[in-house]
Amino acid sequence: MPPRPAGPTRGRAAVLASLTVTALVATGHPASAAPAAPDSLNQAFARAAEEYGVPRDLLTAVGYGETHLNGHGGLPSQDNGYGVMHLVSNPSNRSLEKAAALTGEAVAELRRDTGTNILGGAAVLRSHADALGMDAAERADIDAWYPAVARYSGAEGSVAALYADTVYTFLAEGLRTTVGGERVSVTSRPVSPEKGPLAKADVTAQSPDYPPALWVAANAANYATGRTATVDKVVIHVTQGSYAGTISWFQNPVSQVSSHYVVRSSDGQITQMVRDKDTAYHARSANASSLGIEHEGFVDDPSWFTDTMYRSSAALTKYLCDRYGIPKDRTHVIGHSEAPGNDHTDPGVNWNWTYYMQLVGGTGGSADGLSFGAYTTQSSGSTGAQVTALQTLLNQQGYEAGTADGIFGPTTKSAVQAFQTARGLSADGTVGPKTWTALLSAGTTPVLTKGSSGDAVKRLQRALTAALGTTVSVDGAFGTATDTAVRSYQSSRGLSVDGSVGPNTWAALQSGR
C-alpha cells in the first residue's frame, strides 16, 4: 500500500499513543471501563454517542473495526481515510467532507483531532440512519443499525454486508482494548441484526484458485489479464486499512491497485480478488512475476497481526508455493518493501518473518500438529505437515499408516483406503474435504453448545474448517464464530439449524458429509 508521509500529531485527548489489544473476549458480563481521565477516549465516544443519538458501543465497534481505535497521528490510510473513525476523502467516498458539513468542524480538525473525528463519525452514522428513516425507537435498538453501518463502509452489496457483519461480531463477542493506558470496552451481548435487503448480499462465491477463500472480483481497471513472466514469488503486504475497506478499494476503478488475496485479522478469512493467472497491480516491477497477499491492518500497529492471520496466510502461501513451484524461502517469499523498485515499508518491523516462514515451510505448521487454516488435498507423493497430521490421525484411530514422517507412501494410502471404506466414502486413497472432515471429527460425540470448551470443541473446529473450506479458529472455546460455523454447516447439510452439535451433527461430520 502507498507509504504515508510524516505529519503533525495533535489531539484534544492524549489518546494517540500506540494501541495494545489486551483481549478480544466473549463474555456475558459487563466490562466496565476504567475511570476516565479528562478528555479521554471513553469520554469522546460517550459525548459523540449522546450528541448524535448513536449507541456508544456500536460507535466504538465501528471505530475498532476500522482502526483498532488508533488515529495514526492524523496520517491517511491507503484509501485516504483519517482518524479513529476512518473518515474518508476519495472520489467514491466523501465521509470526511460529509462529517465537516454535519458538524461544522474544519476538515483539518476532523483529520487530526481524535475527539472531533469521533464526533464526525457519529454524525455520519446518524445521517445514514436518518436517510433510512429510522425513528427514535429504532435508533435505540442496536440491531436496527445494521443497514446504517453497512452504508458507513462506503461499499455496496456483499462487501457492505461483510463490513457490517464484522462490526456485529465485535458487539456479540465484546472487546477490551487499551489505548495509551486507557481501557476501552464493549460489552458482549446477543445480536440479531436486521439486515433488510443485505440479508441476501453475503459473500458466498468460492475462490477459483484457492478453495478455502471467498471470491470478490477486483475492478477490471485495477489488474491486467494474463502474465508476461513466470510466477516465481509471493509478496506480503499490509493493507493500511480494514479488510472490507480494502476489498471495496480494489473494486474501485479510481484506485488503480489490487492484490490477488486479502486476509482478515480477526479470523484469517481470505478473499481472492484477482485470478492467479492474471497480473494484479501490487508490487510495481514485480507484478508480472508475483502473487500478492494483503493483510488487514497497519504496519505500525502489531495488534492486527494475529496468530490466526499468520496461520491462515501461511497456509495460503504454502499452497501457492506448492502449486507454482515457488521455493519456500525468503528469496521467493518477500515483503512489499523488498520487491525491486518499490518505496514501501510493509509489512514492516512488526511482521514476524521467522514464525511466518516456519509455518510456510511446514516445520511449525500448527502447535498441536493437527490444526491448520485450511486442509488441502493429500494423495500419493504428497509431503509435509498435513501428511504428518493425516498419518497421526489414522494411527490414533487404529488404521496403520506407518511412521508419521510426512511422506504419503503406499502404507499411508492403504490406511486411508481402509478408513474410507469403514466410513462409506469412496476408497480412492485421496484425502479431500470429505475424508479430512471424517478424520478430524472422529472420536467421542458429546453434545456441544455455545459456551462449551475442551478437546472435543477443537475436534469440531478442525472438522468444520475442512467441511466448510473456511478457517474456524481452533481454540477449544465454542464462541460466536464457532456457533456461526456450526449453523452454516447444519444449513448446508440439511440438518436442523440450532447451533447445537448433537448426535445428528456429529454423525454427519464423522461420515464426511
Coordinates of C-alpha atoms in Angstrom, one line a residue, residues 153-489:
S153 CA -18.4 1.4 4.9
G154 CA -18.8 3.3 1.6
A155 CA -19.2 -0.1 -0.1
E156 CA -22.2 -1.8 -1.6
G157 CA -23.8 -5.2 -1.7
S158 CA -21.8 -8.1 -0.3
V159 CA -18.8 -6.0 0.7
A160 CA -21.0 -3.7 2.7
A161 CA -22.6 -6.7 4.4
L162 CA -19.1 -8.1 5.1
Y163 CA -18.2 -4.8 6.8
A164 CA -21.4 -4.7 8.9
D165 CA -21.1 -8.4 9.9
T166 CA -17.6 -7.7 11.3
V167 CA -18.9 -4.8 13.5
Y168 CA -21.7 -7.0 14.8
T169 CA -19.3 -9.8 15.6
F170 CA -17.4 -7.4 17.8
L171 CA -20.7 -6.5 19.5
A172 CA -21.5 -10.1 20.0
E173 CA -18.1 -11.2 21.3
G174 CA -17.3 -8.0 23.2
L175 CA -13.9 -6.4 23.2
R176 CA -11.4 -4.8 25.6
T177 CA -8.5 -2.8 24.3
T178 CA -6.0 -0.4 25.8
V179 CA -5.1 2.9 24.1
G180 CA -2.3 4.9 25.7
G181 CA -3.0 3.3 29.1
E182 CA -6.8 3.9 28.9
R183 CA -9.0 0.8 28.7
V184 CA -11.9 0.9 26.3
S185 CA -14.5 -1.8 26.5
V186 CA -17.6 -3.1 24.6
T187 CA -19.9 -5.4 26.5
S188 CA -20.8 -8.7 24.7
R189 CA -24.5 -9.2 24.0
P190 CA -26.8 -11.4 21.9
V191 CA -27.2 -9.7 18.5
S192 CA -29.7 -10.4 15.7
P193 CA -29.1 -7.6 13.2
E194 CA -31.9 -6.5 11.0
K195 CA -30.2 -6.8 7.6
G196 CA -33.0 -6.0 5.4
P197 CA -32.1 -6.3 1.7
L198 CA -28.5 -7.0 2.7
A199 CA -29.5 -10.4 4.1
K200 CA -29.1 -11.8 0.6
A201 CA -25.8 -10.0 0.0
D202 CA -23.5 -12.3 1.9
V203 CA -20.2 -13.2 0.1
T204 CA -20.6 -16.8 -0.7
A205 CA -18.7 -17.3 -4.0
Q206 CA -15.7 -19.6 -3.7
S207 CA -12.3 -18.7 -4.9
P208 CA -11.5 -20.4 -8.3
D209 CA -7.8 -20.8 -7.3
Y210 CA -7.8 -21.4 -3.6
P211 CA -10.9 -23.3 -2.4
P212 CA -10.8 -22.1 1.3
A213 CA -11.1 -18.5 0.1
L214 CA -14.0 -16.4 -1.0
W215 CA -14.2 -14.7 -4.4
V216 CA -14.9 -11.0 -5.0
A217 CA -13.6 -9.7 -8.3
A218 CA -11.4 -6.5 -8.4
N219 CA -12.4 -3.9 -10.9
A220 CA -11.0 -4.7 -14.4
A221 CA -9.2 -1.3 -14.4
N222 CA -7.1 -2.5 -11.4
Y223 CA -5.3 -5.5 -13.0
A224 CA -4.1 -6.9 -16.3
T225 CA -5.4 -10.1 -17.9
G226 CA -2.7 -12.7 -18.3
R227 CA 1.1 -12.7 -17.4
T228 CA 4.2 -11.6 -19.2
A229 CA 6.5 -13.6 -16.9
T230 CA 6.6 -16.8 -14.9
V231 CA 5.3 -16.6 -11.4
D232 CA 8.3 -17.1 -9.0
K233 CA 7.5 -15.3 -5.8
V234 CA 4.8 -14.3 -3.2
V235 CA 4.7 -10.7 -2.0
I236 CA 3.5 -10.0 1.5
H237 CA 1.6 -6.7 2.0
V238 CA -0.2 -4.8 4.8
T239 CA -3.4 -3.1 3.7
Q240 CA -3.1 0.2 5.7
G241 CA -6.9 -0.1 6.2
S242 CA -9.6 -2.6 7.1
Y243 CA -10.4 -5.9 5.3
A244 CA -13.8 -4.8 3.9
G245 CA -12.4 -1.3 3.1
T246 CA -9.6 -2.8 1.1
I247 CA -11.9 -5.1 -0.8
S248 CA -14.1 -2.2 -1.7
W249 CA -11.0 -0.1 -2.7
F250 CA -9.8 -2.8 -5.1
Q251 CA -13.3 -2.8 -6.6
N252 CA -13.0 1.0 -7.2
P253 CA -11.5 1.8 -10.7
V254 CA -10.0 5.0 -9.2
S255 CA -7.6 3.1 -7.0
Q256 CA -5.5 1.5 -9.8
V257 CA -4.3 -1.1 -7.3
S258 CA -5.2 -4.6 -6.4
S259 CA -3.8 -7.9 -5.0
H260 CA -4.6 -11.5 -5.6
Y261 CA -5.7 -12.2 -2.0
V262 CA -6.8 -10.2 1.1
V263 CA -6.6 -11.8 4.7
R264 CA -8.7 -10.7 7.6
S265 CA -7.1 -10.1 11.0
S266 CA -9.7 -11.4 13.4
D267 CA -10.3 -14.9 11.9
G268 CA -8.0 -15.4 9.0
Q269 CA -10.8 -15.3 6.4
I270 CA -9.3 -14.9 2.9
T271 CA -10.9 -13.2 -0.2
Q272 CA -9.4 -13.7 -3.6
M273 CA -9.8 -10.7 -5.9
V274 CA -7.6 -11.4 -8.9
R275 CA -7.0 -14.7 -10.6
D276 CA -3.6 -16.3 -10.1
K277 CA -3.2 -16.3 -13.9
D278 CA -3.7 -12.6 -14.1
T279 CA -1.4 -9.7 -13.1
A280 CA -2.5 -7.7 -10.0
Y281 CA -1.2 -4.2 -9.5
H282 CA 0.6 -4.5 -6.2
A283 CA 4.4 -4.5 -6.5
R284 CA 5.4 -2.4 -9.5
S285 CA 8.2 -4.2 -11.4
A286 CA 7.4 -7.5 -9.6
N287 CA 3.8 -7.6 -10.7
A288 CA 4.2 -9.9 -13.6
S289 CA 6.2 -12.5 -11.7
S290 CA 4.4 -12.5 -8.3
L291 CA 1.3 -13.3 -6.4
G292 CA 0.2 -10.6 -3.9
I293 CA -1.3 -11.2 -0.4
E294 CA -2.7 -8.2 1.5
H295 CA -3.1 -8.5 5.3
E296 CA -5.6 -6.3 7.1
G297 CA -4.0 -3.8 9.4
F298 CA -1.4 -1.1 9.7
V299 CA 2.4 -1.5 9.7
D300 CA 2.9 0.5 12.9
D301 CA 0.3 -1.5 14.9
P302 CA 1.2 -5.1 15.7
S303 CA -2.2 -5.8 17.3
W304 CA -3.5 -6.6 13.8
F305 CA -1.1 -9.5 13.2
T306 CA -3.0 -12.2 15.0
D307 CA -1.9 -15.8 15.2
T308 CA -5.0 -16.8 13.2
M309 CA -4.0 -14.4 10.4
Y310 CA -0.4 -15.8 10.3
R311 CA -1.6 -19.4 10.1
S312 CA -4.3 -18.7 7.5
S313 CA -1.9 -16.7 5.4
A314 CA 0.9 -19.2 5.7
A315 CA -1.4 -22.0 4.6
L316 CA -2.2 -19.9 1.5
T317 CA 1.4 -19.1 0.8
K318 CA 2.4 -22.8 1.2
Y319 CA -0.4 -23.8 -1.2
L320 CA 0.7 -21.2 -3.8
C321 CA 4.4 -22.2 -3.5
D322 CA 3.5 -25.9 -3.9
R323 CA 1.2 -25.2 -6.8
Y324 CA 3.5 -23.0 -8.8
G325 CA 6.9 -24.5 -7.7
I326 CA 8.0 -21.4 -5.8
P327 CA 10.8 -22.2 -3.3
K328 CA 9.7 -21.6 0.4
D329 CA 12.5 -19.3 1.3
R330 CA 12.9 -15.5 2.0
T331 CA 14.3 -15.0 -1.5
H332 CA 11.0 -16.0 -3.0
V333 CA 8.5 -15.1 -0.2
I334 CA 9.2 -11.4 0.2
G335 CA 7.8 -8.3 1.7
H336 CA 6.5 -5.4 -0.4
S337 CA 9.4 -3.4 0.8
E338 CA 11.8 -6.0 -0.7
A339 CA 10.2 -6.0 -4.2
P340 CA 12.6 -4.3 -6.8
G341 CA 11.8 -0.7 -7.5
N342 CA 9.4 -0.2 -4.5
D343 CA 9.5 2.5 -1.9
H344 CA 7.0 0.9 0.5
T345 CA 7.7 -0.2 4.1
D346 CA 5.2 -3.0 4.5
P347 CA 4.9 -5.5 6.1
G348 CA 7.3 -3.6 8.5
V349 CA 9.2 -4.5 11.6
N350 CA 6.2 -5.8 13.4
W351 CA 5.7 -8.7 11.0
N352 CA 7.2 -11.9 12.4
W353 CA 9.0 -13.3 9.5
T354 CA 10.7 -16.2 11.5
Y355 CA 7.3 -17.5 12.7
Y356 CA 5.6 -17.0 9.3
M357 CA 8.3 -18.9 7.4
Q358 CA 8.2 -21.7 9.9
L359 CA 4.5 -22.0 9.2
V360 CA 5.0 -21.8 5.4
G361 CA 7.8 -24.4 5.5
G362 CA 5.7 -26.9 7.3
T363 CA 8.2 -27.2 10.2
G364 CA 5.9 -25.4 12.5
G365 CA 2.6 -25.7 10.7
S366 CA 0.5 -25.9 13.8
A367 CA 1.2 -26.0 17.5
D368 CA -0.6 -29.3 18.0
G369 CA 0.3 -30.7 14.6
L370 CA -3.3 -31.1 13.6
S371 CA -4.7 -27.6 13.3
F372 CA -4.4 -25.6 10.0
G373 CA -6.2 -22.7 8.4
A374 CA -7.1 -24.9 5.5
Y375 CA -6.9 -28.6 4.8
T376 CA -5.6 -29.3 1.3
T377 CA -6.0 -32.5 -0.7
Q378 CA -3.3 -35.1 0.0
S379 CA -2.5 -38.1 -2.1
S380 CA 0.3 -40.5 -3.0
G381 CA 3.5 -38.5 -3.3
S382 CA 2.4 -35.6 -1.1
T383 CA 4.7 -34.5 1.7
G384 CA 4.7 -32.0 4.6
A385 CA 3.0 -31.2 7.9
Q386 CA -0.5 -32.1 6.7
V387 CA 0.6 -35.5 5.7
T388 CA 2.1 -35.9 9.2
A389 CA -1.2 -34.8 10.7
L390 CA -3.1 -37.3 8.5
Q391 CA -0.8 -40.2 9.5
T392 CA -1.1 -39.3 13.2
L393 CA -4.9 -39.3 12.9
L394 CA -5.0 -42.6 11.1
N395 CA -2.7 -44.3 13.6
Q396 CA -4.7 -42.9 16.5
Q397 CA -7.8 -44.5 15.1
G398 CA -6.3 -47.9 14.5
Y399 CA -5.5 -47.6 10.8
E400 CA -1.8 -48.4 10.4
A401 CA -0.3 -45.6 8.4
G402 CA 3.2 -46.3 9.4
T403 CA 5.6 -43.8 10.9
A404 CA 4.2 -40.2 10.9
D405 CA 7.0 -39.0 8.7
G406 CA 5.1 -36.6 6.5
I407 CA 5.6 -38.7 3.4
F408 CA 2.4 -40.1 1.7
G409 CA 3.6 -43.6 0.6
P410 CA 1.8 -46.9 -0.1
T411 CA 1.3 -47.7 3.6
T412 CA -0.4 -44.4 4.2
K413 CA -2.6 -44.9 1.1
S414 CA -3.7 -48.3 2.3
A415 CA -4.6 -46.9 5.7
V416 CA -6.6 -44.1 4.0
Q417 CA -8.5 -46.6 1.9
A418 CA -9.3 -48.7 4.9
F419 CA -10.6 -45.7 6.7
Q420 CA -12.6 -44.5 3.7
T421 CA -14.2 -48.0 3.3
A422 CA -15.2 -48.0 7.0
R423 CA -16.8 -44.6 6.7
G424 CA -18.7 -45.4 3.5
L425 CA -16.5 -43.0 1.5
S426 CA -15.1 -43.5 -2.0
A427 CA -12.0 -45.6 -1.3
D428 CA -9.7 -43.9 -3.7
G429 CA -6.8 -43.2 -1.3
T430 CA -7.0 -39.5 -1.8
V431 CA -7.7 -37.3 1.2
G432 CA -10.0 -34.5 0.2
P433 CA -12.6 -32.4 2.2
K434 CA -14.9 -35.4 3.0
T435 CA -12.1 -37.7 4.2
W436 CA -10.5 -34.8 6.2
T437 CA -13.8 -34.0 7.8
A438 CA -14.4 -37.6 8.8
L439 CA -10.8 -38.0 10.2
L440 CA -10.8 -34.7 12.1
S441 CA -14.1 -35.3 13.8
A442 CA -13.6 -38.9 14.7
G443 CA -13.9 -39.7 18.4
T444 CA -16.4 -39.2 21.2
T445 CA -19.6 -37.4 20.4
P446 CA -20.6 -35.2 23.4
V447 CA -23.3 -32.6 22.9
L448 CA -21.6 -29.2 22.4
T449 CA -23.3 -25.8 22.5
K450 CA -22.2 -22.2 22.8
G451 CA -20.1 -22.0 26.0
S452 CA -18.6 -25.5 25.7
S453 CA -14.9 -25.9 25.8
G454 CA -12.2 -28.5 25.6
D455 CA -10.6 -31.0 23.2
A456 CA -14.0 -32.1 21.7
V457 CA -14.6 -28.5 20.6
K458 CA -11.1 -28.4 19.0
R459 CA -12.0 -31.5 17.0
L460 CA -15.2 -29.9 16.0
Q461 CA -13.4 -26.7 14.9
R462 CA -10.9 -28.6 12.8
A463 CA -13.6 -30.7 11.2
L464 CA -15.7 -27.6 10.4
T465 CA -12.6 -25.9 8.8
A466 CA -12.3 -29.0 6.5
A467 CA -16.0 -29.3 5.8
L468 CA -16.8 -25.7 5.1
G469 CA -13.5 -24.7 3.4
T470 CA -13.3 -21.7 5.7
T471 CA -10.9 -21.2 8.6
V472 CA -12.5 -21.8 12.0
S473 CA -10.1 -20.8 14.8
V474 CA -9.1 -23.9 16.8
D475 CA -9.0 -22.5 20.4
G476 CA -11.2 -25.1 22.1
A477 CA -13.8 -22.4 23.0
F478 CA -17.3 -22.7 21.5
G479 CA -17.9 -19.0 20.9
T480 CA -19.8 -16.9 18.4
A481 CA -17.6 -17.7 15.4
T482 CA -17.9 -21.5 16.1
D483 CA -21.6 -21.1 16.6
T484 CA -21.9 -19.4 13.2
A485 CA -19.8 -22.1 11.5
V486 CA -21.9 -24.9 13.1
R487 CA -25.1 -23.2 11.9
S488 CA -23.6 -22.8 8.4
Y489 CA -22.7 -26.5 8.3

